[in-house]
Amino acid sequence: MKIIFYSVPILFLKEGNSFDFPVYLFDVVRKQRVVFIYPNSLVSLEQEEEAMKMVSKGAHFQIHHSFLDIFIQQTGISVDMVNDCNRLKIDMIDRHEKRLMLQNSHKKEEFVFQEVIHSEDNFKLMREQIQYELLSYPLDSSSELNCCLSLVEKLFLRESKPVKNACISYFIAKNFGMTDKVMLGKILFAGLVKDIGFAMVSPSILSQSEGATRKGDPLFLKHPYLSLFYLSKAGVDISKETKRLIMEHHELCDGTGSPRGKKQEFTHPASYILNLAEQVVNYSEHKGCSLVDAIRLFVRDRSQSDINTSISPELKVSLENLITIPS
Amino acid sequence: MIDKNLIFIQPYSKKTQLLLERVSQDDDFMIFEVDALNEYGQIIGVLEQSITVSSDLQKTKIYLQESSDFVRVKDSKNILIQDSEIPSFLLSKLKSSGLNEVILEEISLDMLMDKIHQYFEVLDVTNTDQSLLIGETQAIAENGRQSSGADEKSQTSTGGMFDFNNQSPNKSLVSIGKNESSFELKLNRTNISFIHNPFDRLQRRNIKVFTPRLNELDLKKLNFNLPESDFTKNPYRASLKVSPGGFSRKKIPNIDQLNATGAHHKKVDFPSGTPKRQNGMMLPSSEKNNKSSDLTREDFSKQAQETPRQKEVGVGVGGDFERKSITNTDRKKMALQPGQNSTKADLDTEIKKQAGRIKSLENSQPDQNNNLADLHSEDASDLFFADNTSEKQNDSIDASLELDTLNRKTQELRMLEQLDREETEIILTYSRNRKKGWETELDYQDIYKEYQSGRAQLNTTLAQKIKNRNAEKLIEDEEFALYDYESYGLEYFVLYQEILEKGLTDYRHLFHFCYFALNKKFKTELVCYSKRGDEINLLYNSHQEDKEFKNLETHYLEKCKATKVPTWADETFQAEKNEFIFPYSENGEILGFAVCLGVQGGSEPLVAERFEFYLSMLKGVYCEDNIL
């Protein structure tokens, strides 16, 4: 990550001046850059006035990083002033470098999920591992991933149900063969925020145990819609894939899921991972059993009142590898 | 009776004038006198039948061409009255344009009048025939109608053809009655006399025969032959012989061969191949000069190949460029051939010698003129155009040749002086890049780097061009995308969800959590009311101990009653401490209010959206029946 074009103040653009470097004009809205002043060309009065107009409209004047030294030399503008104009970029680069440094300083031992899931502090280890792995995630890929990384920083300090759901879905996806960091980030983000729509549901309905009343409540069944409503209000730029994951995280293969009753061919495969993770966590917390036992129900395909094993068959096949410790 | 139209085109000849006077006495004729051909074009299109009389050949040609569509109509006759007969080729041309007859001036006036009368009579007859024929067809149609046995009633029905209710079952019979149609037959100008004419076969043939008129251009095209003789003259076709009488192209001698002393040189040839003469006469040469300066064309061509070409960097030139930074020593080596040691000093002396020779030759010009007469013979041409093997060439030299060599040597001297400069120059040799083809973009960044490092030096305009291009090229450099590292308040919702999942009975914890989130972000106080019918009850107050608030409690209650939508006390967001009232509604019914007090100044509309987002967290609580 490196700054290619430095935003600069327009104090140096005076009539009659000429410089050995080109000055670029960057339109923030259209995200386009053009040459405003060519090297060794005199700045005219019209150009000076136009520059003022452009700045008032929100455009940035920039110079290429290769001309930074010449710019400081010829214009007399200090490095601090240039850094102030590029504060956001510099902060972003600093944060990224700090994260990488932190990751390098804390060299972790090899993490084997099959061993961790059998341990008592399984969620704690999972949280730490996820926090460690996310340090190497790029900060310039998407705003969604940045939001996810900041959420993880704030939420993974304590164990909550959404955090558990997110942890298990992350590692299931990884063991399933998913390596794309952006996709893993989406699954993590969806696992954290998929049920925030419960804020619109009456607390009395939510406090009821897993029964017909809860499942029959129309608002409860539509909570994916409500979650997306809240996300839209938050102002986060969410990808279509993430929205799909959130919408379909209660869908089942046989079409008996909610809210739309989609079948397998129309459902995103990663949404079954979220579904599986939520059911495993709920079952283990409700029944007081371990995660491994909850996963074994899916492996043996034993549906109960609290568990519906109608998830993707490919996922069920690979679940056994999730709980068997490699020799 | 038809109109008898006569058009006279000025200028008139004697016969035409007489004809005009004769015809004007007859009232049957309608006379049109036309001076400009524009008027003729306007008249001829309107008249149905007419005779155009003209005496001017040029005007006839023009009007026949311009009004060809109208002129060729059968009812329009065109007569040209001339003194003498016109050539046959011209006659055929005019006839193909539409001219009917060429009449000589010698003809009598009576005969001319007869012709005119006869023409109009024929036209009159044909018209009457047509009208008769139309009448016959009408009678046939009426007979047919009567024989079909159609009732008058059906014919006189009000609906007529379009009365589908009263239509007869036999739809093939279409009754045309007087009441239904007001169609009147008009005289048709089409000549249908051939239908019952015993000579109809001939008529049909006449109609069918089509004689296309060949354009003059087409005729030219037919006679067009490729100028093959011109092709043989093309000097750039290798397959063709390019050998003017007695002339053979010879290679230009090499520069070092020019400089070499003691070498046996043959005659001096001009690089261009054209002989040069001073005052139109050949000048003799001395034997000494021959030895030093006689060169063959071959030597010149070698020179052209081996001297380096220095070109400036061009834009859009195809192919890869081989850039060489050549040192001074290399240049000198290239300038000089191995085996020769000519230096700058040698060149200077040679130039001086040549200059001296030329002066001597010029001074002795009058004596040489007598000798020049001998040179005017064919042998003189042989001196310049014959092969190298001829012995006469060795002895011939021209002062003008001396001048050329002198010029060449001064140029070389200048070259060497330039080479002595400390600067190095980019020498770009063009080579075709076979992989990419003819067009290849220059890597301006690469060139600019070389320029910056000082390895290359270009002239100012070119350097500026390269700088500008480089500046435009740099725009393509991609930069990383800038994103905020922000959670947008979603962490509060996740924690709120956790609180809900635990199953709290006291909803004041939820209000407190919402106040905690708002205060952390915006440093504001929160007051929540519920509304059931007209009754408004306080649910939560973040600064309950504040006495000021108690005094204002009724004030806020009244405000809430009047509020139905989220409202800010200061919509312009300029007040230091702003207030925000957010009503909660379900199915059109307001369930309660949340009031944010003491919002820090400088709130923008975007921040107002954040307030709504945080406060919407409590929606589920307000939906509870037993909230109190």
Coordinates of N, CA, C and O in Angstrom, one line a residue, chain A residues 143 146-148 150-151 154, chain B residues 484-489 521 610:
Chain A
S143 N -15.2 -1.5 1.7 CA -15.6 -0.9 2.9 C -16.3 -1.9 3.8 O -16.2 -1.8 5.0
N146 N -13.6 -3.7 5.8 CA -13.1 -2.8 6.8 C -14.1 -2.7 8.0 O -13.7 -2.7 9.2
C147 N -15.4 -2.7 7.7 CA -16.4 -2.7 8.7 C -16.3 -4.0 9.5 O -16.4 -3.9 10.8
C148 N -16.1 -5.1 8.8 CA -16.0 -6.4 9.5 C -14.8 -6.4 10.4 O -14.9 -6.9 11.6
S150 N -13.3 -3.9 11.8 CA -13.5 -3.0 13.0 C -14.5 -3.7 14.0 O -14.3 -3.5 15.2
L151 N -15.5 -4.4 13.4 CA -16.4 -5.0 14.3 C -15.7 -6.1 15.1 O -16.0 -6.3 16.3
K154 N -13.9 -4.9 18.0 CA -14.7 -4.5 19.2 C -15.4 -5.6 19.8 O -15.7 -5.5 21.0
Chain B
D484 N -13.0 3.9 5.0 CA -13.1 4.2 6.4 C -12.9 3.0 7.2 O -13.5 1.9 6.9
Y485 N -12.2 3.1 8.3 CA -12.1 1.9 9.2 C -13.1 2.2 10.3 O -12.8 2.6 11.4
E486 N -14.4 1.8 10.1 CA -15.5 2.2 11.0 C -16.5 1.1 11.0 O -16.7 0.4 10.0
S487 N -17.1 1.0 12.2 CA -18.1 -0.1 12.4 C -19.5 0.4 12.2 O -20.4 -0.4 12.2
Y488 N -19.7 1.7 12.1 CA -21.0 2.4 11.8 C -22.0 2.1 12.9 O -23.2 2.1 12.7
G489 N -21.5 1.8 14.1 CA -22.5 1.6 15.2 C -23.1 0.2 15.2 O -24.0 0.0 16.1
K521 N -21.5 8.3 21.5 CA -21.2 8.9 20.2 C -21.5 10.4 20.1 O -20.7 11.1 19.5
R610 N -27.9 9.2 11.8 CA -27.3 8.3 12.8 C -28.2 8.3 14.0 O -28.3 7.2 14.6

